[in-house]
Tab-separated table of C-alpha atoms in Angstrom:
chain	number	residue	atom	x	y	z
Z	89	GLU	CA	7.994	9.875	-18.411
Z	90	ASP	CA	7.643	8.018	-15.625
Z	91	LYS	CA	5.210	5.483	-15.560
Z	92	VAL	CA	3.432	2.605	-13.768
Z	93	VAL	CA	0.875	0.005	-15.634
Z	94	GLN	CA	-0.712	-2.438	-14.933
Z	95	SER	CA	-2.419	-5.750	-16.308
Z	96	PRO	CA	-4.988	-7.268	-17.160
Z	97	LEU	CA	-6.726	-4.060	-15.856
Z	98	SER	CA	-9.733	-6.810	-15.422
Z	99	LEU	CA	-9.593	-10.566	-14.807
Z	100	VAL	CA	-12.849	-12.790	-13.771
Z	101	VAL	CA	-11.849	-16.435	-12.634
Z	102	HIS	CA	-13.391	-18.991	-10.727
Z	103	GLU	CA	-12.783	-19.633	-7.177
Z	104	GLY	CA	-9.538	-22.783	-6.375
Z	105	ASP	CA	-7.615	-20.867	-9.680
Z	106	THR	CA	-4.751	-19.203	-9.690
Z	107	VAL	CA	-3.942	-15.663	-11.007
Z	108	THR	CA	-0.945	-13.729	-11.912
Z	109	LEU	CA	-0.752	-9.841	-12.063
Z	110	ASN	CA	1.715	-8.241	-13.488
Z	111	CYS	CA	3.319	-4.611	-13.152
Z	112	SER	CA	5.862	-3.097	-15.176
Z	113	TYR	CA	7.155	-0.195	-14.333
Z	114	GLU	CA	9.730	2.662	-16.129
Z	115	VAL	CA	11.096	4.742	-13.709
Z	116	THR	CA	14.490	6.191	-12.961
Z	117	ASN	CA	16.016	5.846	-9.408
Z	118	PHE	CA	14.193	3.365	-8.475
Z	119	ARG	CA	13.766	2.408	-4.947
Z	120	SER	CA	10.762	-0.215	-3.978
Z	121	LEU	CA	7.589	-1.681	-5.409
Z	122	LEU	CA	4.425	-2.248	-3.278
Z	123	TRP	CA	1.525	-3.477	-4.360
Z	124	TYR	CA	-1.707	-2.514	-2.469
Z	125	LYS	CA	-4.913	-4.676	-1.880
Z	126	GLN	CA	-8.103	-2.400	-2.013
Z	127	GLU	CA	-11.541	-3.894	-1.393
Z	128	LYS	CA	-14.574	-1.067	-0.931
Z	129	LYS	CA	-12.015	0.896	2.070
Z	130	ALA	CA	-8.609	2.212	2.289
Z	131	PRO	CA	-6.104	0.058	0.048
Z	132	THR	CA	-4.524	-1.979	2.583
Z	133	PHE	CA	-0.780	-2.902	2.044
Z	134	LEU	CA	1.037	-6.520	0.839
Z	135	PHE	CA	3.992	-6.495	-0.071
Z	136	MET	CA	7.213	-4.115	-0.326
Z	137	LEU	CA	9.691	-5.449	-2.412
Z	138	THR	CA	13.397	-4.164	-2.753
Z	139	SER	CA	15.280	-6.431	-4.337
Z	140	SER	CA	15.541	-8.497	-7.646
Z	141	GLY	CA	14.424	-12.572	-7.456
Z	142	ILE	CA	13.679	-13.004	-3.604
Z	143	GLU	CA	9.873	-13.988	-3.173
Z	144	LYS	CA	7.788	-12.543	-1.027
Z	145	LYS	CA	5.466	-14.936	0.297
Z	146	SER	CA	2.070	-14.514	2.375
Z	147	GLY	CA	-0.271	-17.036	2.801
Z	148	ARG	CA	-1.954	-17.849	-0.364
Z	149	LEU	CA	-0.151	-14.778	-2.013
Z	150	SER	CA	3.636	-14.053	-3.225
Z	151	SER	CA	5.344	-11.635	-5.058
Z	152	ILE	CA	8.348	-11.161	-6.909
Z	153	LEU	CA	10.870	-8.568	-8.615
Z	154	ASP	CA	12.507	-8.172	-12.024
Z	155	LYS	CA	15.019	-5.147	-11.892
Z	156	LYS	CA	16.401	-6.081	-14.876
Z	157	GLU	CA	13.067	-6.647	-16.902
Z	158	LEU	CA	11.720	-4.167	-14.803
Z	159	PHE	CA	9.216	-5.675	-13.927
Z	160	SER	CA	6.786	-7.966	-10.568
Z	161	ILE	CA	4.451	-10.228	-10.638
Z	162	LEU	CA	1.891	-10.830	-7.696
Z	163	ASN	CA	0.338	-14.329	-7.525
Z	164	ILE	CA	-2.625	-15.481	-5.966
Z	165	THR	CA	-2.951	-19.370	-5.524
Z	166	ALA	CA	-6.288	-20.903	-4.675
Z	167	THR	CA	-8.171	-18.345	-5.129
Z	168	GLN	CA	-11.172	-17.564	-2.817
Z	169	THR	CA	-14.309	-15.099	-3.277
Z	170	GLY	CA	-12.900	-12.961	-0.778
Z	171	ASP	CA	-9.374	-12.127	-2.907
Z	172	SER	CA	-12.282	-10.133	-4.955
Z	173	ALA	CA	-10.159	-6.483	-5.141
Z	174	VAL	CA	-8.574	-4.082	-6.921
Z	175	TYR	CA	-5.139	-4.579	-6.684
Z	176	LEU	CA	-2.596	-2.309	-7.209
Z	177	CYS	CA	1.197	-1.696	-7.717
Z	178	ALA	CA	3.030	1.331	-7.371
Z	179	VAL	CA	6.746	2.838	-7.358
Z	180	GLU	CA	8.789	4.675	-5.419
Z	181	TYR	CA	11.574	6.318	-6.840
Z	182	LEU	CA	13.728	9.042	-6.399
Z	183	ILE	CA	13.746	11.899	-9.001
Z	184	GLN	CA	15.789	15.334	-8.061
Z	185	GLY	CA	16.458	13.690	-4.844
Z	186	ALA	CA	12.616	14.178	-3.699
Z	187	GLN	CA	11.172	10.875	-3.545
Z	188	LYS	CA	7.744	10.226	-5.321
Z	189	LEU	CA	5.130	7.499	-4.774
Z	190	VAL	CA	3.232	6.676	-8.032
Z	191	PHE	CA	0.538	4.209	-8.642
Z	192	GLY	CA	-0.532	1.410	-11.398
Z	193	GLN	CA	-4.497	1.918	-12.427
Z	194	GLY	CA	-4.905	-1.636	-11.113
Z	195	THR	CA	-6.151	-4.578	-11.607
Z	196	ARG	CA	-8.981	-5.276	-10.735
Z	197	LEU	CA	-9.570	-9.395	-9.900
Z	198	THR	CA	-13.445	-10.816	-9.359
Z	199	ILE	CA	-13.274	-14.524	-8.159
Z	200	ASN	CA	-16.789	-16.606	-8.852
Z	201	PRO	CA	-17.444	-19.370	-6.061
O	221	GLY	CA	-5.363	7.484	16.662
O	222	ALA	CA	-5.440	3.671	15.465
O	223	GLY	CA	-5.708	4.680	11.869
O	224	VAL	CA	-5.876	7.430	9.320
O	225	SER	CA	-9.113	9.351	9.896
O	226	GLN	CA	-10.152	11.037	7.278
O	227	SER	CA	-13.066	13.934	7.204
O	228	PRO	CA	-15.477	13.998	6.143
O	229	ARG	CA	-16.602	11.337	4.220
O	230	TYR	CA	-18.447	12.820	1.937
O	231	LYS	CA	-19.188	16.401	0.926
O	232	VAL	CA	-21.789	17.813	-1.566
O	233	THR	CA	-20.926	20.935	-2.963
O	234	LYS	CA	-21.828	23.643	-5.711
O	235	ARG	CA	-19.601	24.631	-8.175
O	236	GLY	CA	-17.966	27.875	-7.117
O	237	GLN	CA	-17.584	26.533	-3.195
O	238	ASP	CA	-14.336	26.081	-1.519
O	239	VAL	CA	-13.876	23.001	0.571
O	240	ALA	CA	-11.516	22.189	3.720
O	241	LEU	CA	-10.458	18.073	3.558
O	242	ARG	CA	-9.181	17.050	6.877
O	243	CYS	CA	-6.229	13.975	7.459
O	244	ASP	CA	-5.538	12.948	10.878
O	245	PRO	CA	-2.434	10.291	10.150
O	246	ILE	CA	-2.068	7.824	12.229
O	247	SER	CA	0.483	9.540	15.573
O	248	GLY	CA	3.643	9.662	14.800
O	249	HIS	CA	3.461	9.012	11.521
O	250	VAL	CA	6.437	11.271	9.886
O	251	SER	CA	5.088	11.551	6.315
O	252	LEU	CA	1.523	12.201	5.110
O	253	TYR	CA	0.420	11.746	1.320
O	254	TRP	CA	-2.855	13.637	-0.291
O	255	TYR	CA	-3.806	11.220	-3.462
O	256	ARG	CA	-7.071	11.486	-5.708
O	257	GLN	CA	-8.071	8.472	-7.275
O	258	ALA	CA	-11.429	8.179	-9.689
O	259	LEU	CA	-13.455	5.781	-9.896
O	260	GLY	CA	-11.890	2.263	-11.044
O	261	GLN	CA	-8.193	4.566	-11.743
O	262	GLY	CA	-5.308	3.866	-9.179
O	263	PRO	CA	-4.577	6.370	-6.730
O	264	GLU	CA	-3.106	9.705	-8.093
O	265	PHE	CA	-0.060	12.187	-6.454
O	266	LEU	CA	-0.865	14.862	-5.165
O	267	THR	CA	1.429	15.921	-2.727
O	268	TYR	CA	2.849	15.155	0.693
O	269	PHE	CA	5.201	16.381	3.511
O	270	ASN	CA	7.798	15.070	6.080
O	271	TYR	CA	6.884	16.348	9.401
O	272	GLU	CA	5.300	20.146	8.440
O	273	ALA	CA	7.228	20.433	5.333
O	274	GLN	CA	5.900	20.157	2.402
O	275	GLN	CA	8.183	17.969	-0.273
O	276	ASP	CA	6.717	18.223	-3.106
O	277	LYS	CA	3.654	19.600	-4.255
O	278	SER	CA	4.258	18.610	-8.324
O	279	GLY	CA	0.413	16.605	-8.473
O	280	LEU	CA	-1.312	19.611	-7.631
O	281	PRO	CA	-3.584	20.141	-10.673
O	282	ASN	CA	-3.586	24.040	-10.614
O	283	ASP	CA	-3.594	26.932	-7.894
O	284	ARG	CA	-6.995	26.510	-6.931
O	285	PHE	CA	-4.925	23.278	-4.486
O	286	SER	CA	-3.344	23.457	-1.470
O	287	ALA	CA	-2.242	21.861	1.489
O	288	GLU	CA	-0.741	22.488	4.972
O	289	ARG	CA	0.257	20.906	7.586
O	290	PRO	CA	1.232	22.814	10.184
O	291	GLU	CA	2.022	20.869	13.180
O	292	GLY	CA	3.319	18.265	11.530
O	293	SER	CA	0.557	16.171	12.234
O	294	ILE	CA	-2.940	17.476	11.014
O	295	SER	CA	-2.665	18.456	7.333
O	296	THR	CA	-6.175	20.009	4.765
O	297	LEU	CA	-6.215	19.974	1.507
O	298	THR	CA	-7.730	23.202	0.643
O	299	ILE	CA	-10.013	23.251	-3.059
O	300	GLN	CA	-10.852	26.872	-3.961
O	301	ARG	CA	-13.661	28.057	-6.142
O	302	THR	CA	-14.952	23.756	-7.011
O	303	GLU	CA	-15.142	23.026	-11.124
O	304	GLN	CA	-17.437	19.365	-11.412
O	305	ARG	CA	-14.184	18.205	-12.709
O	306	ASP	CA	-13.149	18.570	-8.811
O	307	SER	CA	-15.126	15.449	-7.830
O	308	ALA	CA	-13.176	12.573	-6.818
O	309	MET	CA	-12.440	10.399	-3.715
O	310	TYR	CA	-9.853	11.908	-2.147
O	311	ARG	CA	-6.966	9.983	-0.207
O	312	CYS	CA	-4.743	11.252	2.773
O	313	ALA	CA	-2.413	8.276	3.586
O	314	SER	CA	0.855	8.396	6.413
O	315	SER	CA	3.857	6.769	6.911
O	316	SER	CA	6.061	6.419	9.765
O	317	THR	CA	9.031	7.150	7.499
O	318	GLY	CA	10.652	9.742	6.219
O	319	THR	CA	13.552	8.943	4.412
O	320	HIS	CA	11.736	5.716	2.688
O	321	THR	CA	8.279	5.468	1.652
O	322	GLY	CA	7.286	2.280	2.840
O	323	GLU	CA	3.948	1.281	3.939
O	324	LEU	CA	1.647	3.447	3.175
O	325	PHE	CA	-1.291	4.153	5.778
O	326	PHE	CA	-4.482	4.728	3.713
O	327	GLY	CA	-7.417	6.459	5.514
O	328	GLU	CA	-11.063	6.233	3.840
O	329	GLY	CA	-11.239	8.997	2.583
O	330	SER	CA	-13.273	11.923	1.422
O	331	ARG	CA	-15.661	11.446	-1.585
O	332	LEU	CA	-15.621	14.872	-3.185
O	333	THR	CA	-19.287	15.680	-5.368
O	334	VAL	CA	-19.981	18.916	-7.425
O	335	LEU	CA	-22.172	20.342	-8.320
């Protein structure tokens, strides 16, 4: 069965720390992997990754994909309390010619001052 | 519109009643997705449309759930004979592309509570 697994499920760190969130997947006909940040309202898009080994970066956030080992990491450096959120990983793949987008269960990140 | 709009934001209903949840996607977006999200979980796929065509409804839990997008814009998710286990946040998302998901823009969701 195709699936997306995120780890850890929950993480509590102090402001200024660096965190690494993991997303592993088992799907056939992979197309892309996406990261979202979900605070109180709707998930908001962070990155879309399609190629292995190419880092995507936005400020203190960065992400990379390993299509051989079937995982992605999301790094946040110099964390701030505003980074507290649930981070969702989603994988797009094709099955029987139709595209599907499946989310992991999310990592709840809490940044303490 | 400027973003994906969902209504109602909150819906409380009695078991056995039918509910209709509406999604107004970003203007011009080809794809529209419905997800259900339980507390502490990631979004669970229900169904999606490209234009007015329902491409995949494999995530709909049972035949009490249905969705339509008759004119390729606004979509309605209908749950008939609601049950308590249907209580969840129902999220709609749209995407500008039809062939590759790309970035999804999510609405703020409709929280359904079935008593």
